[in-house]
Protein backbone atom coordinates (compact mmCIF):
# COMPACT_ATOMS: atom_id res chain seq x y z
CA UNK A 1 0.00 0.00 0.00
CA UNK A 2 1.33 3.38 -0.95
CA UNK A 3 1.00 6.58 1.01
CA UNK A 4 -1.13 9.33 -0.49
CA UNK A 5 1.09 12.18 -1.66
CA UNK A 6 -0.19 15.71 -1.11
CA UNK A 7 -1.40 17.46 -4.23
CA UNK A 8 0.41 20.41 -5.73
CA UNK A 9 -2.33 22.75 -4.55
CA UNK A 10 -2.11 21.43 -0.98
CA UNK A 11 1.65 21.92 -1.04
CA UNK A 12 1.24 25.43 -2.40
CA UNK A 13 -1.34 26.24 0.29
CA UNK A 14 1.06 24.97 2.97
CA UNK A 15 3.84 27.09 1.47
CA UNK A 16 1.68 30.23 1.46
CA UNK A 17 0.44 29.76 5.01
CA UNK A 18 3.92 29.70 6.45
CA UNK A 19 4.71 32.89 8.30
CA UNK A 20 8.00 33.42 6.49
CA UNK A 21 6.31 33.90 3.12
CA UNK A 22 4.04 36.66 4.43
CA UNK A 23 6.96 38.35 6.20
CA UNK A 24 9.01 38.19 3.00
CA UNK A 25 6.17 39.68 0.94
CA UNK A 26 5.79 42.56 3.40
CA UNK A 27 9.56 43.14 3.33
CA UNK A 28 9.60 43.29 -0.47
CA UNK A 29 6.73 45.81 -0.59
CA UNK A 30 8.29 48.00 2.10
CA UNK A 31 11.68 47.71 0.40
CA UNK A 32 10.23 48.85 -2.91
CA UNK A 33 8.59 51.85 -1.27
CA UNK A 34 11.76 52.59 0.69
CA UNK A 35 13.80 52.60 -2.54
CA UNK A 36 11.81 55.61 -3.73
CA UNK A 37 12.64 57.46 -0.52
CA UNK A 38 16.35 56.71 -0.83
CA UNK A 39 16.41 57.71 -4.51
CA UNK A 40 14.72 61.00 -3.57
CA UNK A 41 17.34 61.63 -0.87
CA UNK A 42 20.15 60.95 -3.35
CA UNK A 43 18.64 63.13 -6.08
CA UNK A 44 17.42 65.89 -3.76
CA UNK A 45 20.28 66.11 -1.26
CA UNK A 46 23.37 64.15 -2.26
CA UNK A 47 23.47 65.16 -5.92
CA UNK A 48 23.20 68.89 -5.11
CA UNK A 49 26.05 68.51 -2.61
CA UNK A 50 28.12 66.82 -5.30
CA UNK A 51 26.92 69.52 -7.68
CA UNK A 52 28.59 72.15 -5.50
CA UNK A 53 31.87 70.67 -6.71
CA UNK A 54 30.85 69.73 -10.24
CA UNK A 55 27.60 68.88 -11.96
CA UNK A 56 24.37 67.94 -10.17
CA UNK A 57 23.83 64.89 -12.34
CA UNK A 58 26.23 62.11 -11.37
CA UNK A 59 25.37 60.29 -14.59
CA UNK A 60 27.25 62.95 -16.54
CA UNK A 61 30.57 61.92 -14.99
CA UNK A 62 32.28 59.61 -17.46
CA UNK A 63 35.38 59.12 -19.52
CA UNK A 64 35.90 57.72 -22.97
CA UNK A 65 37.73 54.44 -23.35
CA UNK A 66 37.73 54.63 -27.13
CA UNK A 67 37.44 58.04 -28.81
CA UNK A 68 35.31 59.69 -30.03
CA UNK A 69 32.49 59.14 -27.54
CA UNK A 70 29.06 60.28 -28.54
CA UNK A 71 26.06 59.55 -26.35
CA UNK A 72 22.57 60.56 -27.46
CA UNK A 73 20.16 62.40 -25.17
CA UNK A 74 18.24 59.17 -24.55
CA UNK A 75 21.43 57.46 -23.28
CA UNK A 76 22.23 55.34 -26.33
CA UNK A 77 25.87 55.24 -27.38
CA UNK A 78 26.45 56.45 -30.94
CA UNK A 79 30.20 55.91 -31.08
CA UNK A 80 33.14 55.14 -28.83
CA UNK A 81 33.18 53.31 -25.51
CA UNK A 82 32.11 55.57 -22.64
CA UNK A 83 32.73 54.45 -19.05
CA UNK A 84 29.92 55.91 -16.95
CA UNK A 85 31.63 55.98 -13.54
CA UNK A 86 29.25 58.66 -12.23
CA UNK A 87 26.33 56.21 -12.51
CA UNK A 88 28.27 53.68 -10.48
CA UNK A 89 28.98 56.25 -7.78
CA UNK A 90 25.30 57.26 -7.69
CA UNK A 91 24.17 53.64 -7.36
CA UNK A 92 26.82 53.03 -4.68
CA UNK A 93 25.64 56.06 -2.72
CA UNK A 94 22.05 54.84 -2.95
CA UNK A 95 23.12 51.41 -1.70
CA UNK A 96 25.17 52.80 1.20
CA UNK A 97 22.37 55.13 2.28
CA UNK A 98 19.81 52.33 2.04
CA UNK A 99 22.03 49.95 4.01
CA UNK A 100 22.73 52.59 6.68
CA UNK A 101 19.07 53.50 7.13
CA UNK A 102 17.99 49.86 7.25
CA UNK A 103 20.73 49.04 9.76
CA UNK A 104 20.26 52.04 12.07
CA UNK A 105 16.47 52.28 11.89
CA UNK A 106 15.50 48.61 11.65
CA UNK A 107 18.25 46.08 12.38
CA UNK A 108 19.96 47.77 15.33
CA UNK A 109 16.78 48.61 17.27
CA UNK A 110 15.36 45.13 16.61
CA UNK A 111 18.61 43.51 17.78
CA UNK A 112 18.57 45.56 20.97
CA UNK A 113 14.90 44.72 21.52
CA UNK A 114 15.50 40.99 21.02
CA UNK A 115 18.55 41.10 23.32
CA UNK A 116 16.45 42.74 26.05
CA UNK A 117 13.70 40.15 25.58
CA UNK A 118 16.25 37.34 25.82
CA UNK A 119 17.81 38.89 28.95
CA UNK A 120 14.36 39.19 30.54
CA UNK A 121 13.58 35.58 29.65
CA UNK A 122 16.88 34.37 31.11
CA UNK A 123 16.38 36.48 34.23
CA UNK A 124 12.89 35.09 34.64
CA UNK A 125 14.14 31.52 34.23
CA UNK A 126 17.00 32.21 36.62
CA UNK A 127 14.58 33.62 39.18
CA UNK A 128 12.43 30.50 39.00
CA UNK A 129 15.44 28.28 39.51
CA UNK A 130 16.57 30.28 42.56
CA UNK A 131 13.05 30.22 43.99
CA UNK A 132 12.76 26.47 43.47
CA UNK A 133 16.12 25.83 45.13
CA UNK A 134 15.27 28.18 47.99
CA UNK A 135 11.85 26.59 48.51
CA UNK A 136 13.45 23.14 48.57
CA UNK A 137 15.97 24.26 51.14
CA UNK A 138 13.22 25.79 53.31
CA UNK A 139 11.19 22.58 53.12
CA UNK A 140 14.24 20.54 54.14
CA UNK A 141 14.82 22.85 57.10
CA UNK A 142 11.17 22.53 58.16
CA UNK A 143 11.38 18.73 57.88
CA UNK A 144 14.59 18.64 59.90
CA UNK A 145 13.06 20.92 62.54
CA UNK A 146 9.96 18.72 62.78
CA UNK A 147 12.08 15.57 63.07
CA UNK A 148 14.23 17.19 65.74
CA UNK A 149 11.16 18.44 67.61
CA UNK A 150 9.47 15.05 67.44
CA UNK A 151 12.60 13.25 68.60
CA UNK A 152 13.39 15.51 71.55
CA UNK A 153 10.07 16.10 73.26
CA UNK A 154 7.67 13.44 72.10
CA UNK A 155 8.09 9.74 72.42
CA UNK A 156 6.45 7.58 69.84
CA UNK A 157 4.92 4.39 71.22
mmCIF file of C-alpha atoms in Angstrom:
data_model
loop_
_atom_site.group_PDB
_atom_site.id
_atom_site.type_symbol
_atom_site.label_atom_id
_atom_site.label_comp_id
_atom_site.label_asym_id
_atom_site.label_seq_id
_atom_site.Cartn_x
_atom_site.Cartn_y
_atom_site.Cartn_z
ATOM 1 C CA UNK A 1 0.000 0.000 0.000
ATOM 2 C CA UNK A 2 1.326 3.383 -0.951
ATOM 3 C CA UNK A 3 0.996 6.584 1.011
ATOM 4 C CA UNK A 4 -1.127 9.331 -0.488
ATOM 5 C CA UNK A 5 1.089 12.181 -1.661
ATOM 6 C CA UNK A 6 -0.193 15.705 -1.107
ATOM 7 C CA UNK A 7 -1.402 17.464 -4.227
ATOM 8 C CA UNK A 8 0.407 20.405 -5.734
ATOM 9 C CA UNK A 9 -2.334 22.753 -4.552
ATOM 10 C CA UNK A 10 -2.110 21.431 -0.981
ATOM 11 C CA UNK A 11 1.650 21.916 -1.036
ATOM 12 C CA UNK A 12 1.238 25.429 -2.403
ATOM 13 C CA UNK A 13 -1.342 26.236 0.289
ATOM 14 C CA UNK A 14 1.060 24.971 2.975
ATOM 15 C CA UNK A 15 3.836 27.093 1.466
ATOM 16 C CA UNK A 16 1.682 30.227 1.460
ATOM 17 C CA UNK A 17 0.439 29.761 5.009
ATOM 18 C CA UNK A 18 3.924 29.702 6.447
ATOM 19 C CA UNK A 19 4.707 32.891 8.300
ATOM 20 C CA UNK A 20 7.996 33.419 6.486
ATOM 21 C CA UNK A 21 6.306 33.904 3.118
ATOM 22 C CA UNK A 22 4.045 36.659 4.435
ATOM 23 C CA UNK A 23 6.963 38.349 6.198
ATOM 24 C CA UNK A 24 9.008 38.191 3.000
ATOM 25 C CA UNK A 25 6.170 39.676 0.943
ATOM 26 C CA UNK A 26 5.794 42.561 3.401
ATOM 27 C CA UNK A 27 9.555 43.142 3.331
ATOM 28 C CA UNK A 28 9.595 43.287 -0.470
ATOM 29 C CA UNK A 29 6.729 45.811 -0.588
ATOM 30 C CA UNK A 30 8.292 47.998 2.100
ATOM 31 C CA UNK A 31 11.679 47.707 0.402
ATOM 32 C CA UNK A 32 10.233 48.848 -2.913
ATOM 33 C CA UNK A 33 8.590 51.851 -1.266
ATOM 34 C CA UNK A 34 11.756 52.594 0.685
ATOM 35 C CA UNK A 35 13.797 52.597 -2.539
ATOM 36 C CA UNK A 36 11.806 55.611 -3.728
ATOM 37 C CA UNK A 37 12.636 57.458 -0.516
ATOM 38 C CA UNK A 38 16.348 56.712 -0.830
ATOM 39 C CA UNK A 39 16.410 57.707 -4.505
ATOM 40 C CA UNK A 40 14.723 61.000 -3.568
ATOM 41 C CA UNK A 41 17.342 61.633 -0.870
ATOM 42 C CA UNK A 42 20.151 60.952 -3.349
ATOM 43 C CA UNK A 43 18.642 63.131 -6.080
ATOM 44 C CA UNK A 44 17.416 65.890 -3.760
ATOM 45 C CA UNK A 45 20.280 66.108 -1.257
ATOM 46 C CA UNK A 46 23.372 64.148 -2.257
ATOM 47 C CA UNK A 47 23.474 65.158 -5.922
ATOM 48 C CA UNK A 48 23.200 68.888 -5.114
ATOM 49 C CA UNK A 49 26.049 68.511 -2.606
ATOM 50 C CA UNK A 50 28.122 66.820 -5.296
ATOM 51 C CA UNK A 51 26.915 69.524 -7.679
ATOM 52 C CA UNK A 52 28.588 72.148 -5.498
ATOM 53 C CA UNK A 53 31.871 70.666 -6.715
ATOM 54 C CA UNK A 54 30.849 69.728 -10.241
ATOM 55 C CA UNK A 55 27.603 68.876 -11.959
ATOM 56 C CA UNK A 56 24.369 67.943 -10.166
ATOM 57 C CA UNK A 57 23.829 64.894 -12.339
ATOM 58 C CA UNK A 58 26.227 62.109 -11.365
ATOM 59 C CA UNK A 59 25.371 60.290 -14.593
ATOM 60 C CA UNK A 60 27.246 62.945 -16.544
ATOM 61 C CA UNK A 61 30.572 61.918 -14.994
ATOM 62 C CA UNK A 62 32.284 59.608 -17.464
ATOM 63 C CA UNK A 63 35.382 59.116 -19.523
ATOM 64 C CA UNK A 64 35.900 57.725 -22.974
ATOM 65 C CA UNK A 65 37.728 54.443 -23.350
ATOM 66 C CA UNK A 66 37.730 54.628 -27.133
ATOM 67 C CA UNK A 67 37.442 58.040 -28.810
ATOM 68 C CA UNK A 68 35.306 59.692 -30.027
ATOM 69 C CA UNK A 69 32.494 59.137 -27.542
ATOM 70 C CA UNK A 70 29.057 60.282 -28.536
ATOM 71 C CA UNK A 71 26.063 59.554 -26.348
ATOM 72 C CA UNK A 72 22.568 60.564 -27.460
ATOM 73 C CA UNK A 73 20.160 62.401 -25.170
ATOM 74 C CA UNK A 74 18.238 59.171 -24.545
ATOM 75 C CA UNK A 75 21.427 57.456 -23.276
ATOM 76 C CA UNK A 76 22.227 55.336 -26.329
ATOM 77 C CA UNK A 77 25.867 55.240 -27.377
ATOM 78 C CA UNK A 78 26.451 56.447 -30.944
ATOM 79 C CA UNK A 79 30.200 55.909 -31.079
ATOM 80 C CA UNK A 80 33.140 55.144 -28.832
ATOM 81 C CA UNK A 81 33.181 53.308 -25.506
ATOM 82 C CA UNK A 82 32.110 55.567 -22.644
ATOM 83 C CA UNK A 83 32.729 54.451 -19.052
ATOM 84 C CA UNK A 84 29.920 55.910 -16.946
ATOM 85 C CA UNK A 85 31.630 55.978 -13.537
ATOM 86 C CA UNK A 86 29.246 58.656 -12.232
ATOM 87 C CA UNK A 87 26.325 56.212 -12.514
ATOM 88 C CA UNK A 88 28.272 53.676 -10.482
ATOM 89 C CA UNK A 89 28.982 56.251 -7.778
ATOM 90 C CA UNK A 90 25.301 57.258 -7.695
ATOM 91 C CA UNK A 91 24.174 53.638 -7.360
ATOM 92 C CA UNK A 92 26.820 53.026 -4.684
ATOM 93 C CA UNK A 93 25.643 56.064 -2.719
ATOM 94 C CA UNK A 94 22.054 54.838 -2.947
ATOM 95 C CA UNK A 95 23.116 51.411 -1.698
ATOM 96 C CA UNK A 96 25.175 52.800 1.198
ATOM 97 C CA UNK A 97 22.374 55.132 2.281
ATOM 98 C CA UNK A 98 19.813 52.332 2.044
ATOM 99 C CA UNK A 99 22.031 49.953 4.009
ATOM 100 C CA UNK A 100 22.732 52.592 6.682
ATOM 101 C CA UNK A 101 19.075 53.502 7.127
ATOM 102 C CA UNK A 102 17.992 49.857 7.248
ATOM 103 C CA UNK A 103 20.730 49.044 9.765
ATOM 104 C CA UNK A 104 20.261 52.038 12.070
ATOM 105 C CA UNK A 105 16.469 52.278 11.893
ATOM 106 C CA UNK A 106 15.503 48.610 11.647
ATOM 107 C CA UNK A 107 18.246 46.079 12.380
ATOM 108 C CA UNK A 108 19.961 47.774 15.334
ATOM 109 C CA UNK A 109 16.779 48.613 17.272
ATOM 110 C CA UNK A 110 15.362 45.129 16.606
ATOM 111 C CA UNK A 111 18.615 43.509 17.781
ATOM 112 C CA UNK A 112 18.565 45.559 20.967
ATOM 113 C CA UNK A 113 14.899 44.717 21.523
ATOM 114 C CA UNK A 114 15.504 40.992 21.016
ATOM 115 C CA UNK A 115 18.549 41.101 23.321
ATOM 116 C CA UNK A 116 16.446 42.736 26.050
ATOM 117 C CA UNK A 117 13.697 40.148 25.584
ATOM 118 C CA UNK A 118 16.254 37.339 25.824
ATOM 119 C CA UNK A 119 17.807 38.892 28.950
ATOM 120 C CA UNK A 120 14.356 39.186 30.539
ATOM 121 C CA UNK A 121 13.579 35.584 29.646
ATOM 122 C CA UNK A 122 16.879 34.371 31.109
ATOM 123 C CA UNK A 123 16.380 36.476 34.231
ATOM 124 C CA UNK A 124 12.893 35.092 34.642
ATOM 125 C CA UNK A 125 14.139 31.516 34.229
ATOM 126 C CA UNK A 126 17.002 32.212 36.617
ATOM 127 C CA UNK A 127 14.578 33.621 39.181
ATOM 128 C CA UNK A 128 12.428 30.499 38.997
ATOM 129 C CA UNK A 129 15.444 28.280 39.513
ATOM 130 C CA UNK A 130 16.565 30.280 42.555
ATOM 131 C CA UNK A 131 13.052 30.217 43.993
ATOM 132 C CA UNK A 132 12.757 26.468 43.470
ATOM 133 C CA UNK A 133 16.120 25.828 45.132
ATOM 134 C CA UNK A 134 15.271 28.182 47.987
ATOM 135 C CA UNK A 135 11.850 26.586 48.512
ATOM 136 C CA UNK A 136 13.445 23.140 48.570
ATOM 137 C CA UNK A 137 15.970 24.256 51.138
ATOM 138 C CA UNK A 138 13.220 25.788 53.306
ATOM 139 C CA UNK A 139 11.186 22.584 53.118
ATOM 140 C CA UNK A 140 14.244 20.541 54.141
ATOM 141 C CA UNK A 141 14.816 22.850 57.097
ATOM 142 C CA UNK A 142 11.169 22.526 58.162
ATOM 143 C CA UNK A 143 11.381 18.730 57.876
ATOM 144 C CA UNK A 144 14.592 18.639 59.902
ATOM 145 C CA UNK A 145 13.058 20.924 62.541
ATOM 146 C CA UNK A 146 9.962 18.716 62.784
ATOM 147 C CA UNK A 147 12.078 15.569 63.069
ATOM 148 C CA UNK A 148 14.234 17.193 65.736
ATOM 149 C CA UNK A 149 11.162 18.436 67.612
ATOM 150 C CA UNK A 150 9.473 15.049 67.441
ATOM 151 C CA UNK A 151 12.598 13.253 68.596
ATOM 152 C CA UNK A 152 13.388 15.512 71.551
ATOM 153 C CA UNK A 153 10.067 16.104 73.264
ATOM 154 C CA UNK A 154 7.674 13.438 72.097
ATOM 155 C CA UNK A 155 8.090 9.735 72.417
ATOM 156 C CA UNK A 156 6.448 7.578 69.839
ATOM 157 C CA UNK A 157 4.924 4.394 71.221
#
